[in-house]
CSV table of C-alpha atoms and ligand atoms in Angstrom, one decimal:
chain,number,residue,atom,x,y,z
A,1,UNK,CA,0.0,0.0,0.0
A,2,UNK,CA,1.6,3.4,-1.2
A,3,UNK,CA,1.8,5.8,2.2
A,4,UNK,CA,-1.2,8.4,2.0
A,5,UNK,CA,-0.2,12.3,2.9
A,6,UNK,CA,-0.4,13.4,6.1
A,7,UNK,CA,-3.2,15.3,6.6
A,8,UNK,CA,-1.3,18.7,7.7
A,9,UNK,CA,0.2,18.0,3.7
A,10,UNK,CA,-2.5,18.1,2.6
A,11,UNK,CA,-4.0,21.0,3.9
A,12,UNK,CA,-0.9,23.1,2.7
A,13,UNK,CA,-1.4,22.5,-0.8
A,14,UNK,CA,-5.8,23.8,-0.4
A,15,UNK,CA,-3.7,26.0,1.4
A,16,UNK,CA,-1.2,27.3,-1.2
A,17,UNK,CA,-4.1,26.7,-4.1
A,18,UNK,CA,-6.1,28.9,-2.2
A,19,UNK,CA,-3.7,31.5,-1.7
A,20,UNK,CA,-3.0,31.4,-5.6
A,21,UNK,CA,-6.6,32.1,-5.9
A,22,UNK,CA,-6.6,34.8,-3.8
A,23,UNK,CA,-3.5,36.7,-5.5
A,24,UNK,CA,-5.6,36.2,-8.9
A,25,UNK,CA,-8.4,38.0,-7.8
A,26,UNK,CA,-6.5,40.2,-5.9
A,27,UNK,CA,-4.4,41.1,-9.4
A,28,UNK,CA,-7.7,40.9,-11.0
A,29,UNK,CA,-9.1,44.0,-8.9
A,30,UNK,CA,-5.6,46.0,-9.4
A,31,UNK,CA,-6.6,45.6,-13.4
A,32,UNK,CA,-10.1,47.2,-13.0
A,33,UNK,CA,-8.7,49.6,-11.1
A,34,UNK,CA,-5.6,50.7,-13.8
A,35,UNK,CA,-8.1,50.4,-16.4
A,36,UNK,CA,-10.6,52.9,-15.4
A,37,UNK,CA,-13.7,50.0,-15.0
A,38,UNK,CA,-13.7,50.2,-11.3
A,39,UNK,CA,-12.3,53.7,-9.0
A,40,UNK,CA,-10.2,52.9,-5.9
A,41,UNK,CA,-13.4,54.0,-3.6
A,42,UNK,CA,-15.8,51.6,-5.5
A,43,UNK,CA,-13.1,49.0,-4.6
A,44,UNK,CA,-12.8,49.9,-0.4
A,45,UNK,CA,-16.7,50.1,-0.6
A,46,UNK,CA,-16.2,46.2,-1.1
A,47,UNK,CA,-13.3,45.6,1.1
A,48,UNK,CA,-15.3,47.6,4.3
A,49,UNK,CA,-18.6,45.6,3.6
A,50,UNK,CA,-16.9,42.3,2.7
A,51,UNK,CA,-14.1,41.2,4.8
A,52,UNK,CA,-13.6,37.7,3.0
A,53,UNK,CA,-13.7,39.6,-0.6
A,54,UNK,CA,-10.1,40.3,-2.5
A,55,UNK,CA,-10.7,43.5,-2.0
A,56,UNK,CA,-10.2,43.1,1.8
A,57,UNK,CA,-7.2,41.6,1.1
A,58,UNK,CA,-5.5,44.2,-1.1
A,59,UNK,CA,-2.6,46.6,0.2
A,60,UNK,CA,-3.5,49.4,0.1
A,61,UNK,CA,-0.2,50.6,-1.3
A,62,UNK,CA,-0.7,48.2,-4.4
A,63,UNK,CA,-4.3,49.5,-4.7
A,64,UNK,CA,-2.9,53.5,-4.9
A,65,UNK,CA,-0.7,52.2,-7.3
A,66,UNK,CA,-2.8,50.7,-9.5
A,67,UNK,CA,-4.7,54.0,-10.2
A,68,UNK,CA,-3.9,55.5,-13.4
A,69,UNK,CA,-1.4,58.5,-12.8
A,70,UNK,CA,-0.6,57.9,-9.2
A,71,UNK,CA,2.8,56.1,-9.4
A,72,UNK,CA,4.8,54.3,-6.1
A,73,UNK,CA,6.6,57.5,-5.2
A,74,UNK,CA,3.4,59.6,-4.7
A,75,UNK,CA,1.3,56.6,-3.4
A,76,UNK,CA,4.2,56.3,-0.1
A,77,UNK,CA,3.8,59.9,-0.1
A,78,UNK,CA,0.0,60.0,0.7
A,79,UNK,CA,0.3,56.8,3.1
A,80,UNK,CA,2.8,58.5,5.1
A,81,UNK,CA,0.7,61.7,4.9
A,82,UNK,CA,-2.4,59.7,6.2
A,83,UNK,CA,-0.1,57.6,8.9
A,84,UNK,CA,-0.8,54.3,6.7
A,85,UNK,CA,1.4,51.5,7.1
A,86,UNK,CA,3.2,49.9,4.2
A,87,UNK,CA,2.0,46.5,4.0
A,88,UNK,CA,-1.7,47.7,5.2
A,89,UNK,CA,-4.3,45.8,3.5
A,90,UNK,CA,-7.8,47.4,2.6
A,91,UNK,CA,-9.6,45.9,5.9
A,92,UNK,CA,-6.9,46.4,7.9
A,93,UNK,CA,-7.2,50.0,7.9
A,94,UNK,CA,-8.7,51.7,11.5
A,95,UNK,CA,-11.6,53.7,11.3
A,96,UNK,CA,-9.3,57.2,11.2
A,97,UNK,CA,-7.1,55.7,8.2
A,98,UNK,CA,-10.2,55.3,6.4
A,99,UNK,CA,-12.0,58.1,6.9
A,100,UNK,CA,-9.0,60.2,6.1
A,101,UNK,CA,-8.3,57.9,2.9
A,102,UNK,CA,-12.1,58.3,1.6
A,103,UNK,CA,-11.3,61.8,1.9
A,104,UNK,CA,-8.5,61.8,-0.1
A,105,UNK,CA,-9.9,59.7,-2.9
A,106,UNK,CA,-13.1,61.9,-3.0
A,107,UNK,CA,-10.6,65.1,-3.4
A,108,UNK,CA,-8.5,62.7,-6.2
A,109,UNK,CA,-11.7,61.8,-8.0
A,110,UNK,CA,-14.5,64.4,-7.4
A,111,UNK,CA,-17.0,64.7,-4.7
A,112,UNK,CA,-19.7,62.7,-6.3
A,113,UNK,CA,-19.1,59.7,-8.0
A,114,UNK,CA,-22.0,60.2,-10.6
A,115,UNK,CA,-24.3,57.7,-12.1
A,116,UNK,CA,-24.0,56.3,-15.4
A,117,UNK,CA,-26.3,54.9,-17.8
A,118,UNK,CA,-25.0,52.9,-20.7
A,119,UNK,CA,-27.3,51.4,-23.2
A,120,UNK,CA,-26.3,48.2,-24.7
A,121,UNK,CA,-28.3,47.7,-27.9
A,122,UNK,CA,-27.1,46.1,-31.3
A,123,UNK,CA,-29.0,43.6,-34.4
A,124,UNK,CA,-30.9,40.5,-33.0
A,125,UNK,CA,-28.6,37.9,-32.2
A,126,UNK,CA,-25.7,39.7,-31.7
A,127,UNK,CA,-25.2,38.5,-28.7
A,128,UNK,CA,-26.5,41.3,-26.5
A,129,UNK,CA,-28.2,39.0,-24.1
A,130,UNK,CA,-25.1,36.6,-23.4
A,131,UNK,CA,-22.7,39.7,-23.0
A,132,UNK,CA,-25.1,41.1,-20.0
A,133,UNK,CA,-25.3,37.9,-18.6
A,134,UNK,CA,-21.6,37.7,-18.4
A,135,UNK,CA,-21.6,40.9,-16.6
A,136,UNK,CA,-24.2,39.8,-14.6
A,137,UNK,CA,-22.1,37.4,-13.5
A,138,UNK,CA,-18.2,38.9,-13.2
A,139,UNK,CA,-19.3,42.6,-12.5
A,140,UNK,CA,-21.4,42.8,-9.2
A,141,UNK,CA,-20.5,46.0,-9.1
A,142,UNK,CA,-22.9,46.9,-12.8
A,143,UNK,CA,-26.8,47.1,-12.1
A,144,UNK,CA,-28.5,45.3,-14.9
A,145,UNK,CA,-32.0,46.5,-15.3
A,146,UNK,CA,-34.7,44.1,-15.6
A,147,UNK,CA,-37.0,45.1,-18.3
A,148,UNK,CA,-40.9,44.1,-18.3
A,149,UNK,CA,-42.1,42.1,-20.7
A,150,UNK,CA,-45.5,40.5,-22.0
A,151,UNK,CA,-43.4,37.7,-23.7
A,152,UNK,CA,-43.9,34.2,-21.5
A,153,UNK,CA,-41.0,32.7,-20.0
A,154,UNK,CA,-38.1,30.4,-22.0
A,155,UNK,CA,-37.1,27.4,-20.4
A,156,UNK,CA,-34.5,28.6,-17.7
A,157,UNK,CA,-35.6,32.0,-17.7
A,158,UNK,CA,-36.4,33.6,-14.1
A,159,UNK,CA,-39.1,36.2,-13.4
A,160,UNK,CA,-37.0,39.1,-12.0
A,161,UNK,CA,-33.8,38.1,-13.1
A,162,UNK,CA,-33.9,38.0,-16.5
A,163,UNK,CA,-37.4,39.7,-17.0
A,164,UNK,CA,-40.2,40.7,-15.4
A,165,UNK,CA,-43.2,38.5,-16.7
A,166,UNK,CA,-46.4,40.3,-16.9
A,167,UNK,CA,-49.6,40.3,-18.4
A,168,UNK,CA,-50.7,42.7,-21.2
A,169,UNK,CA,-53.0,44.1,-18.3
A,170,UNK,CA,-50.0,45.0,-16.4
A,171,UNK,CA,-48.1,45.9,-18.7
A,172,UNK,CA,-50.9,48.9,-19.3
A,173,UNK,CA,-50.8,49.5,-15.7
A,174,UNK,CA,-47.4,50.4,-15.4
A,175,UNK,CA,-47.3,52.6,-18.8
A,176,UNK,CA,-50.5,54.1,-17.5
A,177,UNK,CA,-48.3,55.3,-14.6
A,178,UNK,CA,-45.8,56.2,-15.9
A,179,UNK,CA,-43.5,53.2,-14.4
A,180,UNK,CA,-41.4,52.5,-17.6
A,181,UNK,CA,-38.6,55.0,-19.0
A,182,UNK,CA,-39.2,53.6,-22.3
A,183,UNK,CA,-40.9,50.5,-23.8
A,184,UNK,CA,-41.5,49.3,-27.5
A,185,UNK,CA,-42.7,46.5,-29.2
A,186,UNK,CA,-39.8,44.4,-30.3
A,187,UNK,CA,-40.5,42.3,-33.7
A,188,UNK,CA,-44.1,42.7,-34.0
A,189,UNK,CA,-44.7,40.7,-31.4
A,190,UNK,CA,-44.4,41.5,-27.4
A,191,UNK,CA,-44.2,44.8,-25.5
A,192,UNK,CA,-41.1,45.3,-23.4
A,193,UNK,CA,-40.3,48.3,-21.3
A,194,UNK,CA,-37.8,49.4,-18.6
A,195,UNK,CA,-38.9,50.3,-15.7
A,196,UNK,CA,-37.8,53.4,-14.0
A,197,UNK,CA,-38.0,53.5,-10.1
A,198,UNK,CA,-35.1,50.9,-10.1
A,199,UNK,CA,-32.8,53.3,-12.4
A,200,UNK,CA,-33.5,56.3,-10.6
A,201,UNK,CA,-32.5,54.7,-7.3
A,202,UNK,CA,-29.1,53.4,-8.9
A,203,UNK,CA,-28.0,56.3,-10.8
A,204,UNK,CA,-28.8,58.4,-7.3
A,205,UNK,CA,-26.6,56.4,-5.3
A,206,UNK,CA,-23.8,56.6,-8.1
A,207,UNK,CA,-24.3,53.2,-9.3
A,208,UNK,CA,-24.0,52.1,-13.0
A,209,UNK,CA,-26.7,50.9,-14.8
A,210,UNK,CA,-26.5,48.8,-17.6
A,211,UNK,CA,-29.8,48.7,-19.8
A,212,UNK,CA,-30.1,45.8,-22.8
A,213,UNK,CA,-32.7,46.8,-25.1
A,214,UNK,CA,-33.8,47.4,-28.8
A,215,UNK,CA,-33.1,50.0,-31.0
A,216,UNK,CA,-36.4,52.3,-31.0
A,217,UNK,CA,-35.6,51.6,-26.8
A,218,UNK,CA,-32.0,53.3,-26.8
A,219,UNK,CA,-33.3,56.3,-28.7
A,220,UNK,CA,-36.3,57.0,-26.5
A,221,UNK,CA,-33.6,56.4,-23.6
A,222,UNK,CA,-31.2,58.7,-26.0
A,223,UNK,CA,-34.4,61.4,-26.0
A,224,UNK,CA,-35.5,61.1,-22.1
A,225,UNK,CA,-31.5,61.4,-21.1
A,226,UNK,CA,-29.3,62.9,-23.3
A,227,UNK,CA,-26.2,61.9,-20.7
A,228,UNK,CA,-27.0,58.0,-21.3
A,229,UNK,CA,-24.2,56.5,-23.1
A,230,UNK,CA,-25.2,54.3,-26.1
A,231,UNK,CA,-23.1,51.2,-26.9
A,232,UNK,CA,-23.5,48.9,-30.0
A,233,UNK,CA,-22.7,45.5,-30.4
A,234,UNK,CA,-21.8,44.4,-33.5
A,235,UNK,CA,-21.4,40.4,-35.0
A,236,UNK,CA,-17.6,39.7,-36.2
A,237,UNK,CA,-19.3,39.6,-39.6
A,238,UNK,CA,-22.7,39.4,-41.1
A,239,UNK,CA,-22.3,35.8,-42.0
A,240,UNK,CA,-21.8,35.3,-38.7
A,241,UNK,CA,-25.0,37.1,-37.3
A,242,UNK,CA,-27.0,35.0,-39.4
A,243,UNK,CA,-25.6,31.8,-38.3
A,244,UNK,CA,-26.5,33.3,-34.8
A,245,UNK,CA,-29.5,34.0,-35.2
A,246,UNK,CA,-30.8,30.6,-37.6
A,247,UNK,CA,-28.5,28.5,-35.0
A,248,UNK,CA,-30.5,29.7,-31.8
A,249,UNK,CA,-33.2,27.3,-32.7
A,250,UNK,CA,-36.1,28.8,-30.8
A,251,UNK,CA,-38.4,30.9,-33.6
A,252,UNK,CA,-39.8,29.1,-36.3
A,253,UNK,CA,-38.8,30.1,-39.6
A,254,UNK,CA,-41.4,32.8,-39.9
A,255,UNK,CA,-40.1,34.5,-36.6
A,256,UNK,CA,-36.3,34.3,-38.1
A,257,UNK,CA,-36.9,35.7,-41.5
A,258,UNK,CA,-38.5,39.2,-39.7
A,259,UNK,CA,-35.8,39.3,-36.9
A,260,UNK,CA,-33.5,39.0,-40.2
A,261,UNK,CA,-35.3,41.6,-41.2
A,262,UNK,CA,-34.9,43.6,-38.3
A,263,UNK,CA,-31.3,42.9,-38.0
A,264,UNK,CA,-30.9,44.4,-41.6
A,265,UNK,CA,-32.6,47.2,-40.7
A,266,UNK,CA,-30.9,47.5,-37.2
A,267,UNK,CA,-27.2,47.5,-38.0
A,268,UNK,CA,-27.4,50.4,-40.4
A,269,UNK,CA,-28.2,52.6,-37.2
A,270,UNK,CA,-24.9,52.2,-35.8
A,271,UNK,CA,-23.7,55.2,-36.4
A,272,UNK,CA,-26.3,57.0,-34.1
A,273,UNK,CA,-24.1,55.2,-31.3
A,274,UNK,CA,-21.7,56.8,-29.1
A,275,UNK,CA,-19.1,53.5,-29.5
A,276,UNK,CA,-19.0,50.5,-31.3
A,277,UNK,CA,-18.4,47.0,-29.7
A,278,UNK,CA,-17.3,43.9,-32.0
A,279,UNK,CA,-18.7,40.9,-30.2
A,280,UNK,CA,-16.1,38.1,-31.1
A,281,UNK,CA,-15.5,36.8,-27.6
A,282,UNK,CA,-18.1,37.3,-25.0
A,283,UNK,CA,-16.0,37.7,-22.1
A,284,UNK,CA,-13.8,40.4,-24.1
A,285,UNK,CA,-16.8,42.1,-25.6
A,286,UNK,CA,-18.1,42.3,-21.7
A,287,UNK,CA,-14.9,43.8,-20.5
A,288,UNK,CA,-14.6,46.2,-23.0
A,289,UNK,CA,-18.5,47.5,-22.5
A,290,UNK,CA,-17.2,47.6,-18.7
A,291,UNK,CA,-14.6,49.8,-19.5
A,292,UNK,CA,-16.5,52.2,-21.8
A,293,UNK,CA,-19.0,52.4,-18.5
A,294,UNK,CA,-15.8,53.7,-16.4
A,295,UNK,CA,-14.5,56.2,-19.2
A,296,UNK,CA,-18.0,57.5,-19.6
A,297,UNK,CA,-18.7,58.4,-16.3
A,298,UNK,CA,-15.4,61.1,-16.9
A,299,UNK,CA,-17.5,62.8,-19.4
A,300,UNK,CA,-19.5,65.9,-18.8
B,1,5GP,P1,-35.8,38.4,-26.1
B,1,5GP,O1,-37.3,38.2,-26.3
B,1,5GP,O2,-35.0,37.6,-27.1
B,1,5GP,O3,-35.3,38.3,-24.7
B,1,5GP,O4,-35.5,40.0,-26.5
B,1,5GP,C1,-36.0,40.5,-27.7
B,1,5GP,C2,-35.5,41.9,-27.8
B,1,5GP,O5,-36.1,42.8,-26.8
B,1,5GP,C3,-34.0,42.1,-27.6
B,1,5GP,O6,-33.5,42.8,-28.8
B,1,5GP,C4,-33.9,42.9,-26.4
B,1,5GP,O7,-32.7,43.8,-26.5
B,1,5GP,C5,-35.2,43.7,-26.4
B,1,5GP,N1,-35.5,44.2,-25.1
B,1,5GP,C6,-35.4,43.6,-23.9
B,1,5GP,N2,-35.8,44.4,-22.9
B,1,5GP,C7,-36.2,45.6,-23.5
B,1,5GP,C8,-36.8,46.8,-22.9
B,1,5GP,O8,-36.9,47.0,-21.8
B,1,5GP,N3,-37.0,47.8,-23.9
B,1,5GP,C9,-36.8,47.6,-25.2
B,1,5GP,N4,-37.1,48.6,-26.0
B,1,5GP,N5,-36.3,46.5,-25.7
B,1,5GP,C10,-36.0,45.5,-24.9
């Protein structure tokens, strides 16, 4: 019989695995913050409320340093300044240190972080549902909104997660007062609307807001508030949208010759869009909307 590990062995290596993990994530938050998608406060916002997060765990000397234009000379400046030791990490800092380091930040960065709202429209198939669920899923920080919709559930889908569900009766309701910021009918078919209380709330608090919708739905967005930033997601190719869009499997061919239709018709408005997003890889499509979101909220 070969000799099994000592247990103590075998906890080092979850141990060492863990730690690896842990300087990923940690190098992970360091990239949002040198690439504009997250600021250093949105980070100690989740290192103070989250002790177990990577955020907790960062130094807060690596985390000065990671923001664009502050290099390691003027980041031990400011931590001597505000009495902060070297190998500090986020959590570790006492109620004064952070107080006084919020402070600094909010001087660095402006006094109020403002709210964004970035509209993420683009052809049928493009994709736009699959890149929001990616940020769904690796950007906590984004508030997706959760349009209303008269269209019944796919398989998988959850009623105020990915829509809200609601009768044509409801639906009425909430246009009749005034609930939705914008809603259309997408392909002939269903109404779908977003609602508003939800964005309000997020954009107040500094939040941003991500919206996936149709074209005629950024435009009335566009037309309701001029500040929204609109984003369009574009196929690799048009071959390749039509392969999407025949390969998804769930209209009949009736349903996919008008949202080919509509996808025609759709892509020539690109130009009406603040950027331009080539969806080739989901994850790098995602990333790149996330940034766009950061940059924007720097503009007037
Ligand atoms: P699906 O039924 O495939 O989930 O979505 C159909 C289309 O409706 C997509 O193009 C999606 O972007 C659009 N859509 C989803 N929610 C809204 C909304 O709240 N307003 C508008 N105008 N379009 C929406």
């Amino acid at each position: 019989m070969s000799p099994r590990p000592d247990p103590p062995d075998v906890d080092r290596v979850a141990a060492s695995r863990a730690a690896v993990a842990a300087r990923r994530a940690r190098a992970a938050v360091k990239h949002d913050v040198a690439t504009h998608a997250r600021t250093a406060r949105d980070v100690l916002d989740t290192a103070w409320s989250n002790p177990e997060s990577a955020e907790a765990g960062l130094r807060v000397r690596e985390l000065l340093t990671s923001v664009p234009t502050l290099g390691p000379v003027r980041a031990a400046k400011i931590m001597a300044e505000l009495g902060i030791a070297e190998s500090k990490r986020a959590a570790g800092l006492g109620i004064r240190q952070r107080a006084e380091l919020w402070k600094y930040l909010v001087g660095r960065e402006g006094g109020v972080q403002p709210g964004r709202l970035v509209v993420l429209a683009g052809p049928t198939a493009v994709g736009k549902g699959t890149v929001s669920a990616y940020i769904r899923e690796n950007y906590p920080e984004i508030q997706l909104s959760v349009s209303a919709t008269t269209r019944p559930p796919r398989p998988g889908e959850i009623d105020g997660v990915h829509y809200y569900f609601v009768s044509d009766a409801e639906f009425d309701r909430m246009i009749a007062s005034h609930e939705l910021l914008e809603w259309a009918v997408v392909h002939n078919s269903y109404r779908y609307g977003t609602p508003k209380p939800p964005i309000d709330a997020a954009l107040q608090a500094g939040k941003r807001v991500l919206l996936e919708i149709d074209l005629q739905g950024a435009r009335n967005v566009r037309a309701e508030l001029p500040n929204a930033l609109l984003v369009f997601l574009l196929p690799p190719t048009w071959d390749e949208l039509v392969r999407r869009l025949t390969g998804r499997g769930t209209e009949d061919p009736a349903e996919q010759a008008r949202r080919l239709e509509t996808a025609r018709v759709e892509l020539a408005a690109q130009d009406e869009f603040d950027y331009r997003v080539i969806n080739t890889d989901v994850g790098a499509a995602a990333r790149e909307v996330v940034e766009l979101m950061a940059v924007s909220s720097n503009r007037p």
